[in-house]
Amino acid sequence: MASPAFHISTILRPSVFAFGAVFVALLAITSFVRDNDASRYLERRYADVGKILSAAIDPRFQSKADEITRVAERLVVIGAIRGGVLYDGSGHEQQVFGERIEATFDAVMRTGRTVFRPAGGAKADFYYPPEVSVTPFHIFLRVDVGEITSLETIRDDRAITIALGGGVAAAAATELLMLMMVWWPLRRVRAAVDAMLHDPAKADRGQPLRAWGGEVGKVSFAVECLRSLLADVWRTRVMVADTIIESSPFAVLQINVDGHPFFANAACSRLFGRDILRTHEVSPLMLRDIASGARQGLKAYVETHKSGVRAVEFPTPNGPKQAMIASLVLGAETRAPVNVLVGLDVSALHGARLSAEAALKSGMEEVARATTRTFEYRQMLEACLALMGGGKKAQEHLQISGFAREWLDTAAEVGAIQASEIDGEDPEVAGGSDNLRAVVRFAAFVAYTRLGTLPADMRVDVRGIDFETVGLQVQARAAGGAKGAACVADPNLALAALKASIARVDGQLAEVAADEQGAVVVRVILRGAAERMQTGMASKTTG
């Protein structure tokens, strides 16, 4: 038999509902029939009494109240009526005979009813207007209706009995039908589902479920199809996939929506150096994203990186390890999605990558140092050539800030200069262009070599002192964040070349000094274009 809970919830409730529905329906039907029978009975009784009254009144005396009263009293004596009263056309009472009626003339005029039956009584009051009684009077008669009252009582008892019997029969039929059409098929379905959950690979074992008609039959057929499908999928896919995952060289870790791992293969234990499922509560796994450096737990990691491949680092008993972790979400549209992490140990590759990056960085630094050294050697060679030859050139007057920009740009390209600035009025200077270019370049080179720390920030200022002289100032200081690399160029050689170049343009080396902040300042005074103009005018006058 069905369990009590199943019987109450699935079988008993429809049976009770069927009983109540049939009971109410039968009571309603019998009540309707009874009410219609009573109404028809009173209509027939009203017509019969009216005919008796009309037949008993002599047409010659039908306008006399006394004659009508004597006729009515005789009807009372023979039991045709119980009593009554006569009213004239204006509503005044004329004669009373037999029992007193309860209906009043005002009630008739107000409601228009012709039959008045007190509730629960065995008598009724009939009203006959003048057009019905063919008299000038309004006649009220009290009539015995005890027969219909007794019949109604009998019909009430029978109606209740019929309704109870019909309800019980309907409940019993519903109970039997639910047992045969619902309980027995669902019992077989439940047994099949229990077996399917116990061993999905053998879900199609045993006799197939029969598909009876109706919704239960459709459920049985659907469960049978599900059994066959589940058994086939479990044997051909799930078991194969499980074997592959267990023996896979890749670490597979499954995480629920709460961030707790619930499956890990052997490769996962080897990768993390411990059994994640057993030790996660005591020592949660923390992953550090190598790209961003963020440290996160499993839940935060899978929420941040729902898909894609990331390089991570994590602690193990044997030291930190690195792995490539691919994360994906299965069943994202369901209530309980599963996050899967697939990992591969890349500690060796990561170490090789770091070594290669270090070697590359070292090589790039060496190339940068070699480039800077080549620049310094070229400047020293240029200084040697400046000391060896060259004399005064044809006198010109030109601006020299372009020579400074040329040297600063070249130094910046090789990494010797980090930031540079050229300021001042940039007036015209007298002298040969090659010699002036040499003065500017060697002034910057002297400041660079005297500073001795790479890279440097340099500022060049060219301003007119008066109409006859121009001041060139070069200031060099260690750049912010400088690594402190040493300059290999000879500052004495640079200074000698600067003095030789200044002599060729009739200039003067004003100062080479270092201030309190460690900056080196080189100041040179050159002849302005105005002096040349005065010299030319003087020579013309002398000639």
Coordinates of C-alpha atoms in Angstrom, one line a residue:
M1 CA 0.0 0.0 0.0
A2 CA 1.0 3.6 -0.4
S3 CA 2.7 5.4 2.5
P4 CA 0.5 7.5 4.8
A5 CA 2.1 10.8 3.6
F6 CA 1.6 9.9 -0.1
H7 CA -1.9 8.6 0.6
I8 CA -2.9 11.8 2.3
S9 CA -1.3 14.2 -0.1
T10 CA -2.0 12.4 -3.4
I11 CA -5.0 10.1 -3.0
L12 CA -7.1 11.2 0.0
R13 CA -7.4 14.8 -0.9
P14 CA -8.9 14.1 -4.4
S15 CA -11.3 11.6 -2.7
V16 CA -12.4 14.2 -0.2
F17 CA -12.8 16.7 -2.9
A18 CA -14.9 14.3 -5.0
F19 CA -17.1 13.5 -2.0
G20 CA -17.7 17.2 -1.2
A21 CA -18.4 18.1 -4.8
V22 CA -20.9 15.3 -5.3
F23 CA -22.6 15.9 -2.0
V24 CA -23.0 19.7 -2.7
A25 CA -24.2 19.0 -6.3
L26 CA -26.9 16.5 -5.2
L27 CA -28.1 18.7 -2.4
A28 CA -28.3 21.6 -4.9
I29 CA -30.2 19.5 -7.4
T30 CA -32.7 18.1 -4.9
S31 CA -33.2 21.6 -3.3
F32 CA -34.0 23.0 -6.7
V33 CA -36.4 20.3 -7.5
R34 CA -38.1 20.7 -4.1
D35 CA -38.5 24.4 -4.5
N36 CA -40.0 24.0 -8.0
D37 CA -42.4 21.3 -6.7
A38 CA -43.6 23.5 -3.8
S39 CA -44.2 26.5 -6.2
R40 CA -46.2 24.4 -8.6
Y41 CA -48.2 22.8 -5.8
L42 CA -49.1 26.2 -4.4
E43 CA -50.1 27.5 -7.9
R44 CA -52.4 24.5 -8.4
R45 CA -53.8 24.8 -4.9
Y46 CA -54.5 28.6 -5.5
A47 CA -56.3 27.8 -8.8
D48 CA -58.4 25.0 -7.2
V49 CA -59.5 27.0 -4.2
G50 CA -60.4 29.9 -6.5
K51 CA -62.5 27.6 -8.7
I52 CA -64.3 26.2 -5.6
L53 CA -65.0 29.7 -4.3
S54 CA -66.4 30.9 -7.7
A55 CA -68.6 27.8 -8.1
A56 CA -70.0 28.1 -4.6
I57 CA -71.1 31.8 -4.9
D58 CA -74.5 32.3 -6.5
P59 CA -74.1 34.7 -9.3
R60 CA -77.3 36.5 -8.2
F61 CA -75.8 37.4 -4.9
Q62 CA -72.1 37.7 -5.7
S63 CA -72.2 41.5 -4.9
K64 CA -73.4 40.9 -1.4
A65 CA -70.8 40.5 1.4
D66 CA -73.2 38.5 3.6
E67 CA -73.9 36.0 0.9
I68 CA -70.2 35.5 0.2
T69 CA -69.5 35.2 3.9
R70 CA -72.2 32.4 4.2
V71 CA -70.6 30.6 1.3
A72 CA -67.1 30.9 2.8
E73 CA -68.3 29.7 6.2
R74 CA -69.8 26.6 4.6
L75 CA -66.4 26.0 2.9
V76 CA -64.8 26.3 6.3
V77 CA -67.2 23.8 7.8
I78 CA -66.5 21.2 5.1
G79 CA -62.7 21.9 5.5
A80 CA -62.1 23.3 2.0
I81 CA -60.6 26.4 3.6
R82 CA -59.6 27.4 7.1
G83 CA -60.8 31.0 7.2
G84 CA -60.6 34.4 5.5
V85 CA -61.6 38.0 5.3
L86 CA -63.3 40.3 2.8
Y87 CA -62.2 43.9 1.9
D88 CA -64.2 46.4 -0.1
G89 CA -62.6 48.3 -3.0
S90 CA -61.2 51.0 -0.7
G91 CA -59.5 48.4 1.5
H92 CA -61.9 48.4 4.5
E93 CA -62.6 45.2 6.2
Q94 CA -66.1 43.9 5.6
Q95 CA -66.4 40.3 6.9
V96 CA -64.2 37.8 8.8
F97 CA -64.9 34.1 8.8
G98 CA -62.9 31.1 10.3
E99 CA -59.3 31.6 11.2
R100 CA -57.7 35.0 11.1
I101 CA -55.3 35.5 8.2
E102 CA -51.8 37.0 8.7
A103 CA -51.5 38.7 5.3
T104 CA -52.8 42.3 5.2
F105 CA -54.3 44.4 2.5
D106 CA -51.4 46.8 2.7
A107 CA -48.9 44.0 2.1
V108 CA -50.8 42.9 -1.0
M109 CA -50.9 46.4 -2.4
R110 CA -47.2 46.9 -1.6
T111 CA -45.8 43.6 -2.9
G112 CA -48.4 42.5 -5.5
R113 CA -48.2 38.9 -4.2
T114 CA -51.2 36.6 -4.2
V115 CA -49.7 33.8 -2.1
F116 CA -48.4 34.3 1.5
R117 CA -46.9 31.4 3.2
P118 CA -45.4 31.8 6.7
A119 CA -42.0 30.2 7.1
G120 CA -42.3 26.7 8.6
G121 CA -46.1 26.8 8.7
A122 CA -48.6 24.3 7.3
K123 CA -51.0 27.0 6.1
A124 CA -51.0 29.7 3.4
D125 CA -53.0 32.8 2.7
F126 CA -54.4 33.3 -0.8
Y127 CA -55.4 36.6 -2.1
Y128 CA -58.1 36.8 -4.9
P129 CA -58.6 40.3 -6.5
P130 CA -62.0 41.3 -7.8
E131 CA -61.1 40.3 -11.4
V132 CA -60.3 36.8 -10.3
S133 CA -63.2 36.2 -7.9
V134 CA -65.7 38.1 -10.2
T135 CA -67.0 40.0 -7.2
P136 CA -66.6 43.6 -6.1
F137 CA -64.5 42.4 -3.0
H138 CA -60.9 41.6 -2.3
I139 CA -61.0 38.1 -0.8
F140 CA -58.3 36.6 1.5
L141 CA -58.6 32.9 2.2
R142 CA -56.5 30.8 4.6
V143 CA -55.9 27.3 3.2
D144 CA -54.3 24.2 4.7
V145 CA -51.0 23.2 2.9
G146 CA -49.9 20.5 5.4
E147 CA -49.5 17.9 2.6
I148 CA -46.7 19.8 0.8
T149 CA -45.0 20.5 4.2
S150 CA -44.9 16.7 5.0
L151 CA -43.7 16.0 1.5
E152 CA -40.9 18.6 1.8
T153 CA -39.8 17.1 5.1
I154 CA -39.6 13.7 3.4
R155 CA -37.7 15.1 0.5
D156 CA -35.2 16.9 2.8
D157 CA -34.3 13.6 4.5
R158 CA -34.1 11.7 1.2
A159 CA -32.0 14.5 -0.4
I160 CA -29.4 14.3 2.4
T161 CA -29.3 10.5 2.2
I162 CA -28.9 10.6 -1.5
A163 CA -26.2 13.3 -1.3
L164 CA -24.3 11.3 1.4
G165 CA -24.5 8.1 -0.6
G166 CA -23.4 9.7 -3.8
G167 CA -20.5 11.5 -2.1
V168 CA -19.3 8.2 -0.5
A169 CA -19.6 6.4 -3.8
A170 CA -17.7 9.2 -5.6
A171 CA -15.0 9.2 -3.0
A172 CA -14.6 5.4 -3.1
A173 CA -14.4 5.5 -6.9
T174 CA -11.9 8.3 -6.8
E175 CA -9.8 6.4 -4.3
L176 CA -9.8 3.2 -6.3
L177 CA -9.0 5.2 -9.5
M178 CA -6.2 7.1 -7.9
L179 CA -4.7 3.9 -6.6
M180 CA -4.8 2.1 -9.9
M181 CA -3.9 5.0 -12.2
V182 CA -1.6 7.0 -10.0
W183 CA -0.2 5.1 -7.0
W184 CA 0.8 1.9 -8.7
P185 CA 2.5 3.6 -11.8
L186 CA 4.3 6.1 -9.6
R187 CA 5.5 3.3 -7.3
R188 CA 7.2 1.7 -10.3
V189 CA 8.6 5.0 -11.4
R190 CA 10.0 5.7 -7.9
A191 CA 11.6 2.2 -7.8
A192 CA 13.2 2.9 -11.2
V193 CA 14.5 6.3 -10.2
D194 CA 16.0 4.8 -7.0
A195 CA 17.8 2.2 -9.0
M196 CA 18.9 4.8 -11.5
L197 CA 20.4 7.0 -8.8
H198 CA 22.1 4.0 -7.1
D199 CA 23.9 2.9 -10.3
P200 CA 23.4 5.2 -13.3
A201 CA 25.4 2.8 -15.5
K202 CA 22.8 0.1 -15.0
A203 CA 19.7 2.4 -15.1
D204 CA 18.2 0.5 -18.0
R205 CA 18.3 -2.9 -16.2
G206 CA 15.0 -4.6 -15.6
Q207 CA 11.6 -4.5 -17.3
P208 CA 10.6 -1.2 -19.1
L209 CA 8.0 0.9 -17.5
R210 CA 4.6 0.6 -19.0
A211 CA 3.1 3.7 -20.4
W212 CA -0.6 3.9 -19.3
G213 CA -2.8 6.6 -20.7
G214 CA -2.9 10.1 -19.3
E215 CA -0.3 12.3 -17.7
V216 CA 1.0 9.6 -15.4
G217 CA 1.6 7.4 -18.5
K218 CA 3.5 10.2 -20.1
V219 CA 5.6 10.6 -17.0
S220 CA 6.3 6.9 -17.0
F221 CA 7.3 7.0 -20.7
A222 CA 9.6 10.0 -20.1
V223 CA 11.3 8.3 -17.1
E224 CA 11.8 5.2 -19.2
C225 CA 13.4 7.3 -22.0
L226 CA 15.6 9.0 -19.3
R227 CA 16.7 5.7 -17.9
S228 CA 17.9 4.5 -21.3
L229 CA 19.6 7.8 -22.1
L230 CA 21.3 8.1 -18.8
A231 CA 22.6 4.5 -18.8
D232 CA 24.0 5.0 -22.4
V233 CA 25.5 8.4 -21.6
W234 CA 27.0 7.2 -18.3
R235 CA 28.6 4.1 -19.9
T236 CA 29.9 5.7 -23.1
R237 CA 30.8 9.2 -21.9
V238 CA 30.8 9.8 -18.1
M239 CA 32.8 6.7 -17.2
V240 CA 35.3 7.3 -20.1
A241 CA 35.6 11.0 -19.1
D242 CA 36.1 10.0 -15.5
T243 CA 38.9 7.6 -16.4
I244 CA 40.6 10.2 -18.6
I245 CA 40.4 12.9 -15.9
E246 CA 41.7 10.6 -13.2
S247 CA 44.7 9.6 -15.3
S248 CA 45.2 13.0 -16.9
P249 CA 48.6 14.7 -16.5
F250 CA 46.7 18.0 -16.1
A251 CA 45.4 19.0 -12.7
V252 CA 41.6 19.2 -12.6
L253 CA 39.9 20.9 -9.7
Q254 CA 36.1 21.5 -9.5
I255 CA 34.7 24.2 -7.2
N256 CA 31.1 24.8 -6.2
V257 CA 29.4 28.2 -5.9
D258 CA 30.6 28.6 -2.3
G259 CA 34.2 28.4 -3.4
H260 CA 34.8 25.0 -1.8
P261 CA 36.6 22.3 -3.9
F262 CA 34.7 19.0 -4.2
F263 CA 36.7 17.1 -6.8
A264 CA 40.4 16.9 -7.5
N265 CA 42.3 14.3 -9.6
A266 CA 45.7 12.8 -8.7
A267 CA 47.6 15.3 -10.9
C268 CA 46.0 18.1 -8.8
S269 CA 47.4 16.6 -5.6
R270 CA 50.8 16.3 -7.2
L271 CA 50.7 19.9 -8.5
F272 CA 49.7 21.5 -5.2
G273 CA 51.7 19.1 -3.1
R274 CA 48.7 18.1 -0.9
D275 CA 45.1 16.8 -0.9
I276 CA 43.2 20.0 -1.5
L277 CA 39.8 18.4 -0.6
R278 CA 41.0 17.4 2.9
T279 CA 43.2 20.3 3.7
H280 CA 41.3 23.2 2.2
E281 CA 39.3 24.0 5.4
V282 CA 42.5 24.1 7.5
S283 CA 44.8 25.7 4.9
P284 CA 42.9 27.4 2.1
L285 CA 44.7 27.5 -1.2
M286 CA 45.9 31.1 -2.2
L287 CA 46.8 31.9 -5.8
R288 CA 48.9 34.9 -6.8
D289 CA 48.3 36.2 -10.3
I290 CA 51.8 36.6 -11.8
A291 CA 50.6 39.4 -14.2
S292 CA 48.9 41.6 -11.7
G293 CA 50.5 40.3 -8.4
A294 CA 47.0 40.0 -6.7
R295 CA 46.6 37.3 -4.1
Q296 CA 43.2 35.6 -4.0
G297 CA 41.4 32.6 -2.6
L298 CA 39.7 30.1 -4.8
K299 CA 36.3 31.8 -4.7
A300 CA 37.7 35.2 -5.4
Y301 CA 39.9 33.8 -8.2
V302 CA 37.1 32.1 -10.1
E303 CA 34.8 35.1 -9.7
T304 CA 37.5 37.4 -11.1
H305 CA 38.7 35.1 -13.8
K306 CA 35.6 33.2 -15.1
S307 CA 37.4 32.2 -18.3
G308 CA 40.8 32.3 -19.9
V309 CA 44.3 31.1 -19.0
R310 CA 46.4 32.8 -16.3
A311 CA 49.8 32.2 -14.9
V312 CA 49.7 31.9 -11.1
E313 CA 52.0 31.2 -8.2
F314 CA 51.1 29.3 -5.0
P315 CA 52.9 28.0 -2.0
T316 CA 53.7 24.2 -1.6
P317 CA 55.5 22.3 1.1
N318 CA 58.5 22.3 -1.2
G319 CA 58.5 26.0 -1.9
P320 CA 56.5 28.2 -4.3
K321 CA 55.4 26.8 -7.7
Q322 CA 54.1 28.3 -10.8
A323 CA 51.3 27.0 -13.0
M324 CA 49.1 27.9 -16.0
I325 CA 45.5 27.8 -14.8
A326 CA 42.6 27.7 -17.2
S327 CA 39.3 28.4 -15.6
L328 CA 35.8 27.8 -17.1
V329 CA 32.2 27.8 -15.8
L330 CA 29.9 24.9 -16.4
G331 CA 26.1 25.6 -16.2
A332 CA 26.4 29.3 -15.7
E333 CA 22.7 29.7 -16.5
T334 CA 21.7 27.2 -13.7
R335 CA 21.2 27.8 -10.0
A336 CA 24.4 25.9 -9.1
P337 CA 27.1 26.5 -11.6
V338 CA 30.4 24.6 -11.3
N339 CA 33.8 26.2 -11.7
V340 CA 36.5 24.0 -13.2
L341 CA 40.3 24.8 -12.9
V342 CA 42.7 23.0 -15.2
G343 CA 46.3 23.5 -14.3
L344 CA 49.8 22.6 -15.7
D345 CA 53.0 22.9 -13.8
V346 CA 55.2 25.5 -15.5
S347 CA 57.7 26.1 -12.7
A348 CA 60.7 25.1 -14.9
L349 CA 59.4 27.2 -17.8
H350 CA 58.8 30.1 -15.4
G351 CA 62.4 29.9 -14.0
A352 CA 63.8 29.7 -17.6
R353 CA 61.6 32.7 -18.5
L354 CA 62.9 34.7 -15.5
S355 CA 66.5 33.8 -16.4
A356 CA 66.0 34.8 -20.0
E357 CA 64.4 38.1 -19.0
A358 CA 67.3 38.8 -16.6
A359 CA 69.8 37.9 -19.4
L360 CA 67.9 40.1 -21.8
K361 CA 67.8 43.0 -19.4
S362 CA 71.5 42.6 -18.6
G363 CA 72.3 42.5 -22.3
M364 CA 70.2 45.5 -23.0
E365 CA 72.0 47.4 -20.2
E366 CA 75.3 46.3 -21.6
V367 CA 74.3 47.5 -25.1
A368 CA 73.2 50.8 -23.5
R369 CA 76.5 51.1 -21.7
A370 CA 78.4 50.3 -24.8
T371 CA 76.5 52.8 -26.8
T372 CA 77.2 55.5 -24.1
R373 CA 80.8 54.5 -24.0
T374 CA 81.1 54.8 -27.8
F375 CA 79.6 58.3 -27.6
E376 CA 82.1 59.2 -24.9
Y377 CA 85.0 57.8 -26.9
R378 CA 83.9 59.7 -30.0
Q379 CA 83.7 62.9 -28.0
M380 CA 87.3 62.2 -26.7
L381 CA 88.5 61.6 -30.2
E382 CA 86.9 64.8 -31.3
A383 CA 88.6 66.6 -28.4
C384 CA 92.0 65.1 -29.5
L385 CA 91.4 66.3 -33.1
A386 CA 90.5 69.8 -31.8
L387 CA 93.8 70.0 -29.9
M388 CA 95.8 68.8 -32.9
G389 CA 94.8 71.2 -35.6
G390 CA 92.5 73.9 -36.8
G391 CA 93.0 77.6 -36.5
K392 CA 90.9 80.7 -36.7
K393 CA 88.3 80.6 -39.4
A394 CA 86.6 83.3 -41.3
Q395 CA 84.6 85.5 -39.0
E396 CA 80.8 85.2 -39.1
H397 CA 78.0 86.2 -36.7
L398 CA 75.4 83.4 -36.1
Q399 CA 73.3 81.8 -33.4
I400 CA 74.7 78.9 -31.5
S401 CA 71.7 77.3 -29.8
G402 CA 71.3 74.9 -32.7
F403 CA 74.8 73.5 -32.0
A404 CA 73.7 72.9 -28.4
R405 CA 70.5 71.1 -29.5
E406 CA 72.5 68.9 -31.9
W407 CA 74.8 67.7 -29.1
L408 CA 71.9 67.2 -26.6
D409 CA 69.9 65.2 -29.0
T410 CA 72.8 63.0 -29.8
A411 CA 73.5 62.4 -26.1
A412 CA 69.9 61.7 -25.4
E413 CA 69.8 59.0 -28.1
V414 CA 72.7 57.1 -26.5
G415 CA 71.2 57.5 -23.0
A416 CA 73.8 59.9 -21.6
I417 CA 71.2 62.7 -21.2
Q418 CA 67.8 62.1 -19.7
A419 CA 66.3 65.6 -19.8
S420 CA 67.5 68.7 -21.5
E421 CA 66.5 72.4 -21.9
I422 CA 67.8 75.3 -23.9
D423 CA 67.0 78.8 -22.6
G424 CA 68.0 82.4 -23.1
E425 CA 67.8 85.0 -25.8
D426 CA 70.1 83.2 -28.3
P427 CA 71.9 86.3 -29.6
E428 CA 74.2 86.2 -32.5
V429 CA 77.9 85.4 -31.8
A430 CA 81.0 86.3 -33.8
G431 CA 83.4 83.6 -35.0
G432 CA 83.8 80.8 -37.4
S433 CA 80.9 78.3 -37.5
D434 CA 83.1 75.2 -37.0
N435 CA 84.9 76.8 -34.0
L436 CA 81.7 78.0 -32.4
R437 CA 80.2 74.6 -32.8
A438 CA 83.3 73.1 -31.1
V439 CA 83.0 75.6 -28.2
V440 CA 79.4 74.6 -27.6
R441 CA 79.9 70.9 -27.9
F442 CA 83.0 70.9 -25.6
A443 CA 81.4 73.1 -23.0
A444 CA 78.6 70.5 -22.8
F445 CA 81.1 67.7 -22.8
V446 CA 83.1 69.3 -20.0
A447 CA 80.0 69.7 -17.8
Y448 CA 79.1 66.0 -18.6
T449 CA 82.5 64.7 -17.7
R450 CA 82.9 66.8 -14.6
L451 CA 79.5 65.5 -13.3
G452 CA 80.7 61.9 -13.8
T453 CA 77.3 60.3 -13.1
L454 CA 75.0 58.9 -15.8
P455 CA 72.4 59.8 -17.0
A456 CA 72.4 63.6 -16.5
D457 CA 69.9 66.4 -16.8
M458 CA 71.4 69.3 -18.7
R459 CA 70.4 73.0 -19.2
V460 CA 72.0 75.4 -21.7
D461 CA 71.6 79.1 -21.4
V462 CA 72.8 81.6 -24.1
R463 CA 72.3 85.3 -23.2
G464 CA 73.7 88.6 -24.2
I465 CA 75.9 90.2 -21.6
D466 CA 76.2 93.6 -23.3
F467 CA 76.5 94.8 -26.9
E468 CA 80.0 93.3 -27.2
T469 CA 79.8 90.0 -25.3
V470 CA 77.6 86.9 -25.1
G471 CA 77.5 84.4 -22.2
L472 CA 77.2 80.6 -22.7
Q473 CA 76.3 78.7 -19.6
V474 CA 76.0 74.9 -19.4
Q475 CA 74.6 73.3 -16.2
A476 CA 74.6 69.5 -15.6
R477 CA 73.1 67.6 -12.7
A478 CA 72.4 63.9 -11.9
A479 CA 69.0 62.9 -13.3
G480 CA 66.3 61.8 -11.0
G481 CA 66.4 58.0 -10.4
A482 CA 69.9 57.8 -12.0
K483 CA 71.6 54.4 -11.5
G484 CA 74.9 56.1 -10.8
A485 CA 76.9 54.7 -13.7
A486 CA 80.4 56.3 -14.0
C487 CA 81.6 58.3 -17.0
V488 CA 84.8 57.0 -18.5
A489 CA 85.7 60.2 -20.5
D490 CA 88.7 62.2 -19.4
P491 CA 87.5 65.6 -18.0
N492 CA 91.0 67.1 -18.4
L493 CA 91.0 66.2 -22.1
A494 CA 87.6 67.7 -22.5
L495 CA 88.7 70.9 -20.7
A496 CA 91.8 71.3 -22.8
A497 CA 89.8 70.9 -26.0
L498 CA 87.3 73.5 -24.7
K499 CA 90.1 76.0 -24.0
A500 CA 91.6 75.5 -27.4
S501 CA 88.3 76.0 -29.1
I502 CA 87.6 79.2 -27.1
A503 CA 91.0 80.6 -28.1
R504 CA 90.1 80.2 -31.8
V505 CA 87.0 82.5 -31.4
D506 CA 88.7 85.0 -29.1
G507 CA 86.5 84.0 -26.2
Q508 CA 87.2 83.5 -22.5
L509 CA 86.5 80.5 -20.1
A510 CA 84.9 82.2 -17.2
E511 CA 84.2 79.4 -14.8
V512 CA 84.0 75.6 -14.3
A513 CA 82.6 74.9 -10.9
A514 CA 80.2 72.7 -8.9
D515 CA 77.5 74.1 -6.6
E516 CA 76.2 72.8 -3.3
Q517 CA 73.7 70.5 -4.8
G518 CA 76.3 68.7 -6.9
A519 CA 75.5 70.4 -10.2
V520 CA 78.4 71.3 -12.5
V521 CA 78.3 74.8 -14.2
V522 CA 80.5 75.8 -17.2
R523 CA 80.5 79.5 -18.2
V524 CA 82.0 80.8 -21.4
I525 CA 82.2 84.4 -22.6
L526 CA 82.1 84.9 -26.4
R527 CA 82.3 87.9 -28.7
G528 CA 79.0 89.3 -29.8
A529 CA 78.1 90.4 -33.3
A530 CA 78.1 94.0 -32.3
E531 CA 81.8 93.9 -31.5
R532 CA 82.6 92.7 -35.0
M533 CA 80.5 95.5 -36.5
Q534 CA 82.6 98.1 -34.4
T535 CA 85.8 96.4 -35.5
G536 CA 84.8 96.6 -39.1
M537 CA 83.9 100.2 -38.8
A538 CA 87.2 101.0 -37.2
S539 CA 89.2 99.3 -39.9
K540 CA 87.3 101.2 -42.6
T541 CA 88.1 104.5 -40.8
T542 CA 91.8 103.7 -40.6
G543 CA 92.0 102.8 -44.2

